[in-house]
PDB file of C-alpha atoms in Angstrom:
ATOM      1  CA  UNK A   1      23.970 -15.104  13.888  1.00 41.00           C
ATOM      2  CA  UNK A   2      23.696 -14.338  10.222  1.00 45.00           C
ATOM      3  CA  UNK A   3      27.204 -15.561   8.846  1.00 57.00           C
ATOM      4  CA  UNK A   4      25.906 -18.946  11.211  1.00 63.00           C
ATOM      5  CA  UNK A   5      22.539 -19.174   9.359  1.00 68.00           C
ATOM      6  CA  UNK A   6      24.110 -18.260   5.837  1.00 65.00           C
ATOM      7  CA  UNK A   7      26.686 -20.763   6.511  1.00 65.00           C
ATOM      8  CA  UNK A   8      24.528 -23.847   7.604  1.00 68.00           C
ATOM      9  CA  UNK A   9      22.176 -23.220   4.711  1.00 74.00           C
ATOM     10  CA  UNK A  10      24.943 -23.241   2.047  1.00 71.00           C
ATOM     11  CA  UNK A  11      25.884 -26.467   3.563  1.00 70.00           C
ATOM     12  CA  UNK A  12      22.613 -27.927   3.100  1.00 77.00           C
ATOM     13  CA  UNK A  13      22.033 -26.724  -0.367  1.00 76.00           C
ATOM     14  CA  UNK A  14      25.221 -27.967  -1.502  1.00 74.00           C
ATOM     15  CA  UNK A  15      24.194 -31.710   0.105  1.00 73.00           C
ATOM     16  CA  UNK A  16      20.795 -31.231  -1.442  1.00 78.00           C
ATOM     17  CA  UNK A  17      21.460 -30.096  -4.825  1.00 73.00           C
ATOM     18  CA  UNK A  18      24.487 -32.232  -5.121  1.00 73.00           C
ATOM     19  CA  UNK A  19      22.880 -35.595  -3.784  1.00 72.00           C
ATOM     20  CA  UNK A  20      19.739 -34.832  -6.004  1.00 74.00           C
ATOM     21  CA  UNK A  21      21.884 -34.286  -9.153  1.00 72.00           C
ATOM     22  CA  UNK A  22      23.876 -37.710  -8.522  1.00 71.00           C
ATOM     23  CA  UNK A  23      21.026 -39.957  -8.681  1.00 74.00           C
ATOM     24  CA  UNK A  24      20.833 -38.743 -12.667  1.00 74.00           C
ATOM     25  CA  UNK A  25      23.949 -39.002 -13.965  1.00 77.00           C
ATOM     26  CA  UNK A  26      26.029 -41.458 -15.356  1.00 82.00           C
ATOM     27  CA  UNK A  27      29.485 -42.803 -14.140  1.00 84.00           C
ATOM     28  CA  UNK A  28      31.265 -40.570 -16.521  1.00 86.00           C
ATOM     29  CA  UNK A  29      29.235 -37.638 -15.740  1.00 85.00           C
ATOM     30  CA  UNK A  30      29.753 -38.529 -11.885  1.00 88.00           C
ATOM     31  CA  UNK A  31      33.739 -38.450 -12.514  1.00 91.00           C
ATOM     32  CA  UNK A  32      33.521 -35.187 -13.884  1.00 91.00           C
ATOM     33  CA  UNK A  33      31.108 -33.752 -10.745  1.00 90.00           C
ATOM     34  CA  UNK A  34      33.881 -35.590  -8.534  1.00 93.00           C
ATOM     35  CA  UNK A  35      36.819 -33.789 -10.179  1.00 94.00           C
ATOM     36  CA  UNK A  36      34.464 -30.228 -10.018  1.00 93.00           C
ATOM     37  CA  UNK A  37      33.870 -31.000  -6.602  1.00 93.00           C
ATOM     38  CA  UNK A  38      37.485 -31.258  -5.590  1.00 96.00           C
ATOM     39  CA  UNK A  39      38.580 -28.419  -7.642  1.00 96.00           C
ATOM     40  CA  UNK A  40      36.019 -26.784  -5.715  1.00 95.00           C
ATOM     41  CA  UNK A  41      37.333 -26.988  -2.469  1.00 96.00           C
ATOM     42  CA  UNK A  42      40.770 -25.902  -3.809  1.00 97.00           C
ATOM     43  CA  UNK A  43      39.329 -22.952  -5.189  1.00 96.00           C
ATOM     44  CA  UNK A  44      37.264 -21.964  -2.104  1.00 95.00           C
ATOM     45  CA  UNK A  45      41.113 -21.861  -0.581  1.00 96.00           C
ATOM     46  CA  UNK A  46      42.525 -19.808  -3.396  1.00 96.00           C
ATOM     47  CA  UNK A  47      39.655 -17.413  -2.285  1.00 95.00           C
ATOM     48  CA  UNK A  48      41.240 -16.906   0.946  1.00 96.00           C
ATOM     49  CA  UNK A  49      44.425 -15.618  -0.490  1.00 95.00           C
ATOM     50  CA  UNK A  50      43.063 -13.906  -3.737  1.00 94.00           C
ATOM     51  CA  UNK A  51      39.414 -13.230  -2.899  1.00 92.00           C
ATOM     52  CA  UNK A  52      39.449 -11.953   0.806  1.00 93.00           C
ATOM     53  CA  UNK A  53      43.226 -10.793   1.314  1.00 93.00           C
ATOM     54  CA  UNK A  54      44.410 -10.039  -2.342  1.00 93.00           C
ATOM     55  CA  UNK A  55      47.539 -12.201  -2.640  1.00 95.00           C
ATOM     56  CA  UNK A  56      48.391 -13.175  -6.106  1.00 92.00           C
ATOM     57  CA  UNK A  57      48.985 -16.723  -5.984  1.00 92.00           C
ATOM     58  CA  UNK A  58      50.143 -18.520  -8.742  1.00 94.00           C
ATOM     59  CA  UNK A  59      51.361 -21.598  -7.004  1.00 94.00           C
ATOM     60  CA  UNK A  60      48.090 -23.377  -5.766  1.00 96.00           C
ATOM     61  CA  UNK A  61      48.395 -26.121  -7.606  1.00 97.00           C
ATOM     62  CA  UNK A  62      51.859 -27.006  -5.902  1.00 97.00           C
ATOM     63  CA  UNK A  63      49.954 -27.253  -2.773  1.00 98.00           C
ATOM     64  CA  UNK A  64      47.305 -29.289  -3.942  1.00 98.00           C
ATOM     65  CA  UNK A  65      50.204 -31.684  -5.097  1.00 97.00           C
ATOM     66  CA  UNK A  66      51.682 -31.688  -1.587  1.00 97.00           C
ATOM     67  CA  UNK A  67      48.607 -32.826  -0.067  1.00 97.00           C
ATOM     68  CA  UNK A  68      48.226 -35.285  -2.894  1.00 97.00           C
ATOM     69  CA  UNK A  69      51.839 -36.630  -2.705  1.00 98.00           C
ATOM     70  CA  UNK A  70      51.564 -36.633   1.142  1.00 97.00           C
ATOM     71  CA  UNK A  71      48.772 -39.176   1.063  1.00 97.00           C
ATOM     72  CA  UNK A  72      50.149 -41.212  -1.537  1.00 97.00           C
ATOM     73  CA  UNK A  73      53.109 -41.451   0.313  1.00 97.00           C
ATOM     74  CA  UNK A  74      52.282 -42.353   3.553  1.00 97.00           C
ATOM     75  CA  UNK A  75      49.705 -44.776   2.562  1.00 96.00           C
ATOM     76  CA  UNK A  76      52.164 -46.834  -0.349  1.00 95.00           C
ATOM     77  CA  UNK A  77      55.549 -46.058   1.338  1.00 94.00           C
ATOM     78  CA  UNK A  78      54.522 -46.418   4.963  1.00 94.00           C
ATOM     79  CA  UNK A  79      51.219 -48.279   5.024  1.00 93.00           C
ATOM     80  CA  UNK A  80      49.250 -45.808   6.731  1.00 95.00           C
ATOM     81  CA  UNK A  81      45.522 -45.594   6.092  1.00 93.00           C
ATOM     82  CA  UNK A  82      44.057 -43.061   4.207  1.00 93.00           C
ATOM     83  CA  UNK A  83      42.285 -41.376   7.110  1.00 94.00           C
ATOM     84  CA  UNK A  84      46.055 -41.484   9.131  1.00 95.00           C
ATOM     85  CA  UNK A  85      47.394 -39.721   5.912  1.00 97.00           C
ATOM     86  CA  UNK A  86      44.990 -37.311   5.012  1.00 97.00           C
ATOM     87  CA  UNK A  87      45.299 -35.237   8.061  1.00 97.00           C
ATOM     88  CA  UNK A  88      49.089 -35.636   8.125  1.00 98.00           C
ATOM     89  CA  UNK A  89      49.136 -34.620   4.812  1.00 97.00           C
ATOM     90  CA  UNK A  90      47.095 -31.211   5.495  1.00 97.00           C
ATOM     91  CA  UNK A  91      49.071 -30.559   9.005  1.00 97.00           C
ATOM     92  CA  UNK A  92      52.249 -30.835   6.687  1.00 97.00           C
ATOM     93  CA  UNK A  93      51.345 -28.626   4.063  1.00 98.00           C
ATOM     94  CA  UNK A  94      50.104 -26.089   6.222  1.00 97.00           C
ATOM     95  CA  UNK A  95      53.862 -26.160   7.850  1.00 98.00           C
ATOM     96  CA  UNK A  96      55.477 -25.827   4.515  1.00 97.00           C
ATOM     97  CA  UNK A  97      52.907 -22.791   3.744  1.00 97.00           C
ATOM     98  CA  UNK A  98      54.246 -20.837   6.632  1.00 97.00           C
ATOM     99  CA  UNK A  99      57.848 -21.817   5.734  1.00 96.00           C
ATOM    100  CA  UNK A 100      57.492 -20.457   2.455  1.00 95.00           C
ATOM    101  CA  UNK A 101      54.796 -17.346   3.301  1.00 95.00           C
ATOM    102  CA  UNK A 102      56.975 -15.838   5.460  1.00 95.00           C
ATOM    103  CA  UNK A 103      59.513 -14.646   2.755  1.00 94.00           C
ATOM    104  CA  UNK A 104      57.098 -14.680  -0.073  1.00 94.00           C
ATOM    105  CA  UNK A 105      54.758 -12.366   1.334  1.00 94.00           C
ATOM    106  CA  UNK A 106      57.154  -9.863   1.774  1.00 92.00           C
ATOM    107  CA  UNK A 107      56.657  -9.373  -2.015  1.00 93.00           C
ATOM    108  CA  UNK A 108      53.718  -7.892  -3.605  1.00 88.00           C
ATOM    109  CA  UNK A 109      51.604  -7.773  -6.938  1.00 86.00           C
ATOM    110  CA  UNK A 110      53.105  -9.306  -9.604  1.00 89.00           C
ATOM    111  CA  UNK A 111      56.543 -10.070  -7.837  1.00 94.00           C
ATOM    112  CA  UNK A 112      54.713 -12.484  -5.340  1.00 95.00           C
ATOM    113  CA  UNK A 113      52.616 -13.922  -8.642  1.00 94.00           C
ATOM    114  CA  UNK A 114      56.235 -14.911  -9.893  1.00 94.00           C
ATOM    115  CA  UNK A 115      57.345 -16.175  -6.929  1.00 95.00           C
ATOM    116  CA  UNK A 116      54.457 -18.203  -6.016  1.00 96.00           C
ATOM    117  CA  UNK A 117      54.668 -19.678  -9.884  1.00 95.00           C
ATOM    118  CA  UNK A 118      58.481 -20.258  -9.285  1.00 95.00           C
ATOM    119  CA  UNK A 119      57.218 -22.463  -6.414  1.00 96.00           C
ATOM    120  CA  UNK A 120      54.774 -24.361  -8.384  1.00 97.00           C
ATOM    121  CA  UNK A 121      57.588 -25.089 -11.167  1.00 96.00           C
ATOM    122  CA  UNK A 122      59.987 -26.106  -8.263  1.00 96.00           C
ATOM    123  CA  UNK A 123      57.621 -28.423  -6.947  1.00 97.00           C
ATOM    124  CA  UNK A 124      56.963 -29.956 -10.168  1.00 96.00           C
ATOM    125  CA  UNK A 125      60.608 -30.101 -11.500  1.00 96.00           C
ATOM    126  CA  UNK A 126      61.467 -32.073  -7.627  1.00 96.00           C
ATOM    127  CA  UNK A 127      58.098 -34.431  -8.137  1.00 96.00           C
ATOM    128  CA  UNK A 128      59.696 -35.353 -11.474  1.00 96.00           C
ATOM    129  CA  UNK A 129      63.207 -35.687 -10.640  1.00 96.00           C
ATOM    130  CA  UNK A 130      63.222 -37.732  -7.353  1.00 95.00           C
ATOM    131  CA  UNK A 131      62.652 -41.008  -8.723  1.00 95.00           C
ATOM    132  CA  UNK A 132      63.418 -42.775  -5.911  1.00 94.00           C
ATOM    133  CA  UNK A 133      60.742 -41.254  -3.875  1.00 94.00           C
ATOM    134  CA  UNK A 134      57.950 -40.119  -6.102  1.00 95.00           C
ATOM    135  CA  UNK A 135      58.456 -42.167  -9.170  1.00 94.00           C
ATOM    136  CA  UNK A 136      58.972 -39.451 -10.969  1.00 95.00           C
ATOM    137  CA  UNK A 137      57.144 -39.191 -14.419  1.00 93.00           C
ATOM    138  CA  UNK A 138      55.505 -42.447 -13.711  1.00 94.00           C
ATOM    139  CA  UNK A 139      53.725 -41.584 -10.797  1.00 95.00           C
ATOM    140  CA  UNK A 140      52.645 -43.122  -7.696  1.00 96.00           C
ATOM    141  CA  UNK A 141      50.092 -45.690  -8.258  1.00 94.00           C
ATOM    142  CA  UNK A 142      47.691 -48.228  -5.980  1.00 93.00           C
ATOM    143  CA  UNK A 143      46.909 -45.619  -3.569  1.00 95.00           C
ATOM    144  CA  UNK A 144      43.988 -47.047  -1.122  1.00 93.00           C
ATOM    145  CA  UNK A 145      40.840 -46.141  -1.757  1.00 90.00           C
ATOM    146  CA  UNK A 146      38.855 -44.472   1.298  1.00 91.00           C
ATOM    147  CA  UNK A 147      36.871 -46.590   3.300  1.00 88.00           C
ATOM    148  CA  UNK A 148      34.293 -45.661   5.960  1.00 85.00           C
ATOM    149  CA  UNK A 149      34.001 -48.706   8.193  1.00 80.00           C
ATOM    150  CA  UNK A 150      33.816 -51.694   5.897  1.00 81.00           C
ATOM    151  CA  UNK A 151      32.488 -49.780   2.878  1.00 84.00           C
ATOM    152  CA  UNK A 152      35.056 -48.662   0.400  1.00 83.00           C
ATOM    153  CA  UNK A 153      34.121 -45.581  -1.560  1.00 86.00           C
ATOM    154  CA  UNK A 154      35.252 -47.401  -4.865  1.00 84.00           C
ATOM    155  CA  UNK A 155      32.552 -46.284  -7.164  1.00 87.00           C
ATOM    156  CA  UNK A 156      31.819 -42.693  -8.365  1.00 88.00           C
ATOM    157  CA  UNK A 157      28.557 -42.117  -6.830  1.00 87.00           C
ATOM    158  CA  UNK A 158      29.332 -43.221  -3.315  1.00 87.00           C
ATOM    159  CA  UNK A 159      32.790 -41.358  -3.533  1.00 92.00           C
ATOM    160  CA  UNK A 160      30.579 -37.939  -4.756  1.00 89.00           C
ATOM    161  CA  UNK A 161      28.184 -38.443  -1.756  1.00 87.00           C
ATOM    162  CA  UNK A 162      31.630 -37.756   0.735  1.00 91.00           C
ATOM    163  CA  UNK A 163      33.052 -35.825  -1.641  1.00 91.00           C
ATOM    164  CA  UNK A 164      29.943 -33.755  -1.333  1.00 89.00           C
ATOM    165  CA  UNK A 165      30.232 -33.887   2.697  1.00 88.00           C
ATOM    166  CA  UNK A 166      33.475 -32.504   2.710  1.00 93.00           C
ATOM    167  CA  UNK A 167      32.888 -29.434   0.114  1.00 92.00           C
ATOM    168  CA  UNK A 168      29.638 -28.525   2.446  1.00 88.00           C
ATOM    169  CA  UNK A 169      31.702 -28.302   5.161  1.00 91.00           C
ATOM    170  CA  UNK A 170      34.290 -26.380   3.839  1.00 93.00           C
ATOM    171  CA  UNK A 171      32.152 -24.295   2.071  1.00 89.00           C
ATOM    172  CA  UNK A 172      30.486 -23.593   5.855  1.00 88.00           C
ATOM    173  CA  UNK A 173      33.974 -23.015   7.195  1.00 92.00           C
ATOM    174  CA  UNK A 174      34.887 -20.502   4.947  1.00 92.00           C
ATOM    175  CA  UNK A 175      31.526 -18.692   5.147  1.00 89.00           C
ATOM    176  CA  UNK A 176      31.905 -18.665   9.066  1.00 90.00           C
ATOM    177  CA  UNK A 177      35.605 -17.405   8.721  1.00 92.00           C
ATOM    178  CA  UNK A 178      34.277 -14.609   6.135  1.00 89.00           C
ATOM    179  CA  UNK A 179      32.069 -13.768   8.745  1.00 87.00           C
ATOM    180  CA  UNK A 180      34.409 -13.469  11.726  1.00 91.00           C
ATOM    181  CA  UNK A 181      36.890 -10.624  13.006  1.00 92.00           C
ATOM    182  CA  UNK A 182      39.657 -12.574  11.027  1.00 92.00           C
ATOM    183  CA  UNK A 183      37.638 -12.651   7.623  1.00 92.00           C
ATOM    184  CA  UNK A 184      36.852  -8.785   7.946  1.00 93.00           C
ATOM    185  CA  UNK A 185      40.408  -8.168   8.726  1.00 95.00           C
ATOM    186  CA  UNK A 186      41.873 -10.072   5.184  1.00 95.00           C
ATOM    187  CA  UNK A 187      39.283  -8.028   3.224  1.00 94.00           C
ATOM    188  CA  UNK A 188      40.706  -4.621   5.101  1.00 95.00           C
ATOM    189  CA  UNK A 189      44.318  -5.629   4.062  1.00 94.00           C
ATOM    190  CA  UNK A 190      42.858  -6.259   0.651  1.00 93.00           C
ATOM    191  CA  UNK A 191      41.469  -3.028   0.164  1.00 93.00           C
ATOM    192  CA  UNK A 192      44.188  -1.176   1.826  1.00 92.00           C
ATOM    193  CA  UNK A 193      47.418  -2.147   3.521  1.00 92.00           C
ATOM    194  CA  UNK A 194      48.064   0.720   4.981  1.00 90.00           C
ATOM    195  CA  UNK A 195      45.026   1.925   6.405  1.00 93.00           C
ATOM    196  CA  UNK A 196      44.366  -1.502   7.953  1.00 92.00           C
ATOM    197  CA  UNK A 197      48.099  -1.168   9.820  1.00 92.00           C
ATOM    198  CA  UNK A 198      46.960   2.227  10.966  1.00 92.00           C
ATOM    199  CA  UNK A 199      43.826   0.564  12.746  1.00 90.00           C
ATOM    200  CA  UNK A 200      46.200  -2.240  14.600  1.00 91.00           C
ATOM    201  CA  UNK A 201      45.621  -4.797  12.432  1.00 93.00           C
ATOM    202  CA  UNK A 202      48.748  -6.960  12.013  1.00 95.00           C
ATOM    203  CA  UNK A 203      49.054  -6.976   8.259  1.00 95.00           C
ATOM    204  CA  UNK A 204      51.792  -9.552   7.836  1.00 95.00           C
ATOM    205  CA  UNK A 205      49.778 -11.871  10.124  1.00 96.00           C
ATOM    206  CA  UNK A 206      46.759 -11.842   8.555  1.00 96.00           C
ATOM    207  CA  UNK A 207      48.501 -12.257   5.121  1.00 96.00           C
ATOM    208  CA  UNK A 208      50.495 -15.325   6.221  1.00 97.00           C
ATOM    209  CA  UNK A 209      46.888 -16.932   7.833  1.00 97.00           C
ATOM    210  CA  UNK A 210      45.424 -15.929   4.483  1.00 97.00           C
ATOM    211  CA  UNK A 211      48.238 -18.118   2.702  1.00 97.00           C
ATOM    212  CA  UNK A 212      48.183 -21.062   4.913  1.00 97.00           C
ATOM    213  CA  UNK A 213      44.153 -21.373   4.810  1.00 97.00           C
ATOM    214  CA  UNK A 214      44.575 -21.193   1.068  1.00 97.00           C
ATOM    215  CA  UNK A 215      47.141 -23.857   1.467  1.00 97.00           C
ATOM    216  CA  UNK A 216      45.235 -26.292   3.854  1.00 98.00           C
ATOM    217  CA  UNK A 217      42.291 -25.980   1.460  1.00 97.00           C
ATOM    218  CA  UNK A 218      44.604 -27.288  -1.083  1.00 98.00           C
ATOM    219  CA  UNK A 219      46.009 -29.960   0.719  1.00 98.00           C
ATOM    220  CA  UNK A 220      42.380 -31.410   1.375  1.00 98.00           C
ATOM    221  CA  UNK A 221      41.539 -31.005  -2.304  1.00 97.00           C
ATOM    222  CA  UNK A 222      44.821 -32.844  -3.042  1.00 97.00           C
ATOM    223  CA  UNK A 223      44.111 -35.498  -0.777  1.00 97.00           C
ATOM    224  CA  UNK A 224      40.600 -36.379  -1.971  1.00 97.00           C
ATOM    225  CA  UNK A 225      42.105 -36.480  -5.894  1.00 97.00           C
ATOM    226  CA  UNK A 226      44.893 -39.014  -4.997  1.00 97.00           C
ATOM    227  CA  UNK A 227      42.239 -40.998  -3.079  1.00 95.00           C
ATOM    228  CA  UNK A 228      39.648 -41.051  -5.775  1.00 95.00           C
ATOM    229  CA  UNK A 229      42.018 -41.569  -8.885  1.00 94.00           C
ATOM    230  CA  UNK A 230      44.428 -43.814  -6.897  1.00 94.00           C
ATOM    231  CA  UNK A 231      47.397 -42.556  -9.374  1.00 96.00           C
ATOM    232  CA  UNK A 232      49.308 -39.007  -9.364  1.00 97.00           C
ATOM    233  CA  UNK A 233      51.959 -37.880 -11.162  1.00 96.00           C
ATOM    234  CA  UNK A 234      53.894 -34.428 -11.517  1.00 96.00           C
ATOM    235  CA  UNK A 235      51.787 -33.184 -14.524  1.00 94.00           C
ATOM    236  CA  UNK A 236      48.566 -33.310 -12.264  1.00 95.00           C
ATOM    237  CA  UNK A 237      49.898 -30.633 -10.286  1.00 96.00           C
ATOM    238  CA  UNK A 238      51.514 -28.372 -13.013  1.00 94.00           C
ATOM    239  CA  UNK A 239      51.633 -24.621 -13.121  1.00 92.00           C
ATOM    240  CA  UNK A 240      48.845 -24.935 -15.580  1.00 90.00           C
ATOM    241  CA  UNK A 241      46.856 -26.064 -13.632  1.00 93.00           C
ATOM    242  CA  UNK A 242      47.103 -23.158 -10.992  1.00 94.00           C
ATOM    243  CA  UNK A 243      46.517 -21.396 -13.973  1.00 90.00           C
ATOM    244  CA  UNK A 244      43.177 -22.753 -14.416  1.00 90.00           C
ATOM    245  CA  UNK A 245      42.103 -22.363 -10.656  1.00 94.00           C
ATOM    246  CA  UNK A 246      42.207 -18.504 -11.542  1.00 91.00           C
ATOM    247  CA  UNK A 247      39.416 -18.462 -14.094  1.00 87.00           C
ATOM    248  CA  UNK A 248      37.454 -20.817 -11.609  1.00 91.00           C
ATOM    249  CA  UNK A 249      37.462 -18.193  -8.830  1.00 92.00           C
ATOM    250  CA  UNK A 250      37.112 -15.045 -11.467  1.00 88.00           C
ATOM    251  CA  UNK A 251      34.077 -16.360 -13.664  1.00 84.00           C
ATOM    252  CA  UNK A 252      32.068 -16.947 -10.655  1.00 79.00           C
ATOM    253  CA  UNK A 253      33.353 -13.845  -8.432  1.00 81.00           C
ATOM    254  CA  UNK A 254      36.270 -13.167  -6.277  1.00 85.00           C
ATOM    255  CA  UNK A 255      35.745 -13.084  -2.677  1.00 84.00           C
ATOM    256  CA  UNK A 256      32.327 -15.129  -3.310  1.00 85.00           C
ATOM    257  CA  UNK A 257      32.298 -18.779  -1.832  1.00 88.00           C
ATOM    258  CA  UNK A 258      29.331 -19.605  -4.042  1.00 86.00           C
ATOM    259  CA  UNK A 259      30.896 -18.612  -6.921  1.00 87.00           C
ATOM    260  CA  UNK A 260      34.119 -20.250  -6.300  1.00 89.00           C
ATOM    261  CA  UNK A 261      31.604 -23.519  -6.566  1.00 89.00           C
ATOM    262  CA  UNK A 262      30.085 -22.520  -9.313  1.00 87.00           C
ATOM    263  CA  UNK A 263      33.229 -21.346 -11.187  1.00 89.00           C
ATOM    264  CA  UNK A 264      34.777 -24.649 -10.550  1.00 90.00           C
ATOM    265  CA  UNK A 265      31.799 -26.904 -11.689  1.00 87.00           C
ATOM    266  CA  UNK A 266      31.690 -24.145 -14.937  1.00 86.00           C
ATOM    267  CA  UNK A 267      35.282 -24.555 -16.212  1.00 87.00           C
ATOM    268  CA  UNK A 268      35.551 -28.287 -15.337  1.00 87.00           C
ATOM    269  CA  UNK A 269      32.337 -29.102 -17.618  1.00 83.00           C
ATOM    270  CA  UNK A 270      32.854 -26.407 -20.122  1.00 80.00           C
ATOM    271  CA  UNK A 271      35.406 -28.704 -22.374  1.00 73.00           C
ATOM    272  CA  UNK A 272      32.816 -31.070 -22.406  1.00 75.00           C
ATOM    273  CA  UNK A 273      29.909 -28.657 -23.393  1.00 72.00           C
ATOM    274  CA  UNK A 274      32.095 -27.009 -25.896  1.00 70.00           C
ATOM    275  CA  UNK A 275      33.914 -30.218 -27.419  1.00 70.00           C
ATOM    276  CA  UNK A 276      32.281 -29.835 -30.690  1.00 66.00           C
ATOM    277  CA  UNK A 277      34.201 -26.551 -31.431  1.00 67.00           C
ATOM    278  CA  UNK A 278      37.674 -28.556 -31.342  1.00 64.00           C
ATOM    279  CA  UNK A 279      40.407 -26.193 -31.032  1.00 64.00           C
ATOM    280  CA  UNK A 280      38.346 -23.415 -31.314  1.00 65.00           C
ATOM    281  CA  UNK A 281      37.542 -23.939 -27.811  1.00 66.00           C
ATOM    282  CA  UNK A 282      40.316 -22.456 -26.125  1.00 66.00           C
ATOM    283  CA  UNK A 283      39.335 -18.979 -28.162  1.00 68.00           C
ATOM    284  CA  UNK A 284      35.425 -19.073 -27.058  1.00 69.00           C
ATOM    285  CA  UNK A 285      37.042 -20.043 -23.348  1.00 65.00           C
ATOM    286  CA  UNK A 286      39.185 -16.754 -23.317  1.00 65.00           C
ATOM    287  CA  UNK A 287      36.438 -14.797 -24.683  1.00 67.00           C
ATOM    288  CA  UNK A 288      34.112 -16.178 -22.017  1.00 63.00           C
ATOM    289  CA  UNK A 289      36.531 -15.355 -19.054  1.00 60.00           C
ATOM    290  CA  UNK A 290      37.238 -12.109 -20.240  1.00 60.00           C
ATOM    291  CA  UNK A 291      33.433 -11.193 -20.483  1.00 56.00           C
TER     292      UNK A 291
END
């Protein structure tokens, strides 16, 4: 019962804190919070791969991109509604994660990191050069906004309320998985693959499950990003963004769902708080992460 109670309490706290805070912020600050919430969903996903299963993935932004481009293409080219496009894009990303995860997860350590980084670079190259489909570096614009009934989530505050609901649901699901048998198996594989295999755990299946779960959360974040910004381009999902997700997770603490959320918020707002430092911000940020 404890994982269930913790998950529900975590979800409630996210909603209460977020909704209370949203009433005090300006539109610009609300936009930053929206971006932080979307990043938090992606980082919770990365936590499955890196924090739970110990898989070093440097291609997380590519899965965010597949979710975003999936929503963008299905809505602008095929005329689907956002509610139809979101689950289709998430399902497509999960299938892609299985297809590339089966061969890639045979690798370990820095070899896996380099392979996932290569996937991210390949994704941005394809997105930038397949102009007929993706618009190339000009991107895709006029992505439809989300609607609930007849109410469009067009302003930052209303979109934040919806994004917080998704974040709360994502955190609750992650907490329940963490406390489940599969979650414990992921942690066991992270700690010692050989010992886990000797106890009967299917190591390959557990690693693939963590990888696919990570991609699903990334696709959710990507779909929300596309509907929020209503414009996407390849540079939104470059490998630099994958690198940024790592300190978001590390700052909050690998394996911690609450830490993933706090880390995403902190790293999103840190440039604004340290704007007065100018170029020295990068040095300070590096020291902060190392500390």
